[in-house]
mmCIF file of C-alpha atoms in Angstrom:
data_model
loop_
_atom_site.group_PDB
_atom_site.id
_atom_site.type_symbol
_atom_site.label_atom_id
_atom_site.label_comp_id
_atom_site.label_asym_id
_atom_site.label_seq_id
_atom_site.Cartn_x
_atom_site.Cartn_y
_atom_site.Cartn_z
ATOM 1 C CA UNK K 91 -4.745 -13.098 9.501
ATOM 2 C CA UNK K 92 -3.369 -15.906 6.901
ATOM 3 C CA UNK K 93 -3.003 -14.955 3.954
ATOM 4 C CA UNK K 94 -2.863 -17.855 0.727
ATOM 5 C CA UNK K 95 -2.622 -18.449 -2.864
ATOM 6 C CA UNK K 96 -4.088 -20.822 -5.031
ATOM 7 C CA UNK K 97 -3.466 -21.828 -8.485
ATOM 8 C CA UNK K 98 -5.818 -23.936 -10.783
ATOM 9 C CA UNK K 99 -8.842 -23.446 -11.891
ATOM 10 C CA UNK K 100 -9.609 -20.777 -9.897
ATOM 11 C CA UNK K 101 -6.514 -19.139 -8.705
ATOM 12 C CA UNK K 102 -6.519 -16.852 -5.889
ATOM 13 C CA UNK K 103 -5.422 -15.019 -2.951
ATOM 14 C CA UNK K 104 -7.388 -14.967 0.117
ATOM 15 C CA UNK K 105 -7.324 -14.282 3.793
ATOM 16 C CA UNK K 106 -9.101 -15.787 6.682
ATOM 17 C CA UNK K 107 -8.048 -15.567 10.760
ATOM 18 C CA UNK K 108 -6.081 -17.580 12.172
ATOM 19 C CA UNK K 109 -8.540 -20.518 13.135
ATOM 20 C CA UNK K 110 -10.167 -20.325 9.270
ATOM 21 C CA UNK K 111 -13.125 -18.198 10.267
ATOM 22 C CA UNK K 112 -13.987 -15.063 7.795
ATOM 23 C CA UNK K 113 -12.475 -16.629 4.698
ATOM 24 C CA UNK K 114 -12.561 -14.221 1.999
ATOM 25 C CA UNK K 115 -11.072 -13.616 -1.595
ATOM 26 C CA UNK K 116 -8.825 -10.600 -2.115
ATOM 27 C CA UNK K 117 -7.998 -11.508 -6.056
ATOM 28 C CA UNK K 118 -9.628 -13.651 -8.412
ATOM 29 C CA UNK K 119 -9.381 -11.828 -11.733
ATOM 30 C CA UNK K 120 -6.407 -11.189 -13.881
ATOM 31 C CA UNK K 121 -4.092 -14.062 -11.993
ATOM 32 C CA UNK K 122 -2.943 -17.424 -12.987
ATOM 33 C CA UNK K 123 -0.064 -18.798 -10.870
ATOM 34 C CA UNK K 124 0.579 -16.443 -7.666
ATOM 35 C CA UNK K 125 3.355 -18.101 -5.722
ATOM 36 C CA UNK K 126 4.943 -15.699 -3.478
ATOM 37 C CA UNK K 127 3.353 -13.127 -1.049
ATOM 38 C CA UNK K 128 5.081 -10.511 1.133
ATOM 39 C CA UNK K 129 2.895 -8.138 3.230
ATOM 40 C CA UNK K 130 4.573 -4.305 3.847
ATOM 41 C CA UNK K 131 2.465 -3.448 7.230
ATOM 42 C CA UNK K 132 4.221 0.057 7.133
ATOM 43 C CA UNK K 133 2.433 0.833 4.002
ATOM 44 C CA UNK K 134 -0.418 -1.665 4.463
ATOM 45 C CA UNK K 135 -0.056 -3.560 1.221
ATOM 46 C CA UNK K 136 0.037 -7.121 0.311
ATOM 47 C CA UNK K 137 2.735 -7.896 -2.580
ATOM 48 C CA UNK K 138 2.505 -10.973 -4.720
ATOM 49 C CA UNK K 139 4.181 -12.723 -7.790
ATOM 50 C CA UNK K 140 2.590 -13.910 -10.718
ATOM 51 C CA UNK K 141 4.657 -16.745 -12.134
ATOM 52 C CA UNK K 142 2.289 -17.054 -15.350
ATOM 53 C CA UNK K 143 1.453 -12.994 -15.633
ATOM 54 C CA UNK K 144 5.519 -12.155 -15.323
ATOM 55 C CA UNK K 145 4.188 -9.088 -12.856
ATOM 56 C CA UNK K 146 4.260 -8.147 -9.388
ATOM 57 C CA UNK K 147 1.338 -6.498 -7.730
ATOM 58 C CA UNK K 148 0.307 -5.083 -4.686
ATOM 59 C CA UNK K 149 -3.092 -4.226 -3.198
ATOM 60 C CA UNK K 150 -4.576 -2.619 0.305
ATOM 61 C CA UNK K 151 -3.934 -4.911 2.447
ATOM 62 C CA UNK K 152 -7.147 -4.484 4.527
ATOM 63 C CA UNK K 153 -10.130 -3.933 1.562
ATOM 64 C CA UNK K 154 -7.990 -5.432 -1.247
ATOM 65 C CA UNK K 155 -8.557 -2.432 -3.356
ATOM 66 C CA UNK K 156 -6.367 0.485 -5.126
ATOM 67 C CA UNK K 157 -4.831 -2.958 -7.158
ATOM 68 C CA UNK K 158 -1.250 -1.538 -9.075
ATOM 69 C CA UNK K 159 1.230 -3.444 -10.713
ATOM 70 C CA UNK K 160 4.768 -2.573 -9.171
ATOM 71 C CA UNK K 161 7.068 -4.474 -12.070
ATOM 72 C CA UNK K 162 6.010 -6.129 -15.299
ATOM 73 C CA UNK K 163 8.658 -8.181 -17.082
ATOM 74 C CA UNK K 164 9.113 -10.902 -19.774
ATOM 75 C CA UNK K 165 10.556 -14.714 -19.431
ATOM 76 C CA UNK K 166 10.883 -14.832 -16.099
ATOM 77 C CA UNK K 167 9.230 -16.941 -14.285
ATOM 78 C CA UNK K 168 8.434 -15.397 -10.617
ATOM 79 C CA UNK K 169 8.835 -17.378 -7.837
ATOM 80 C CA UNK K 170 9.085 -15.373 -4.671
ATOM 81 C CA UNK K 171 8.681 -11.796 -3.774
ATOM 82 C CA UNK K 172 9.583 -10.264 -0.026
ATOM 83 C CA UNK K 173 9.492 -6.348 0.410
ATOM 84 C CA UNK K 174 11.630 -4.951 3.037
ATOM 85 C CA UNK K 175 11.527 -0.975 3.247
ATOM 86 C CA UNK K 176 11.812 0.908 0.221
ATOM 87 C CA UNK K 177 12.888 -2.358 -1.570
ATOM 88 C CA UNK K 178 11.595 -4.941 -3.356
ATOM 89 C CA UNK K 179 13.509 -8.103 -3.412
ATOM 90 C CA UNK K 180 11.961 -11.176 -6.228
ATOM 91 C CA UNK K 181 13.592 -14.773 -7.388
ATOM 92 C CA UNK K 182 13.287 -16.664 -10.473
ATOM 93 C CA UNK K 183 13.418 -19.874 -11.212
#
């Protein structure tokens, strides 16, 4: 799969294979500005950074349910987000 974000009027983050068959929309709601996205296939989750929201959030990686929000903070602005083990690594700009 590749997976995407897209800001603007209708942010989102989708997935489609490889060759941009089976396009479909795991978020829509409740995002503005998702920049980075990091994928844990040991837990099967898909991580991302809301640059706008100030959160980071994960869903199933396969159904994009079971949506959480791992960190919530305040005047930062999220840039990047990679998840390696246990940890949880983020930038700011």
């Amino acid at each position: 799969y590749l997976f995407w974000t897209e800001w603007g009027q209708t942010p989102c983050i989708g997935k489609a294979h490889l060759d941009g068959s089976e396009k479909a929309v795991l978020v829509s709601l409740g995002i503005a500005w998702p920049n980075g996205i990091s994928i844990d296939y040991e837990e099967n989750k898909l991580y991302w950074c809301d640059a706008r929201t100030d959160k980071i959030e994960r869903i199933d990686l396969e159904s994009g349910g079971h949506r959480e929000i791992v960190l919530s903070g305040s005047n930062v602005d999220m840039f990047s987000v990679a998840v390696f083990g246990a940890y949880i690594y983020w930038s700011d700009r």
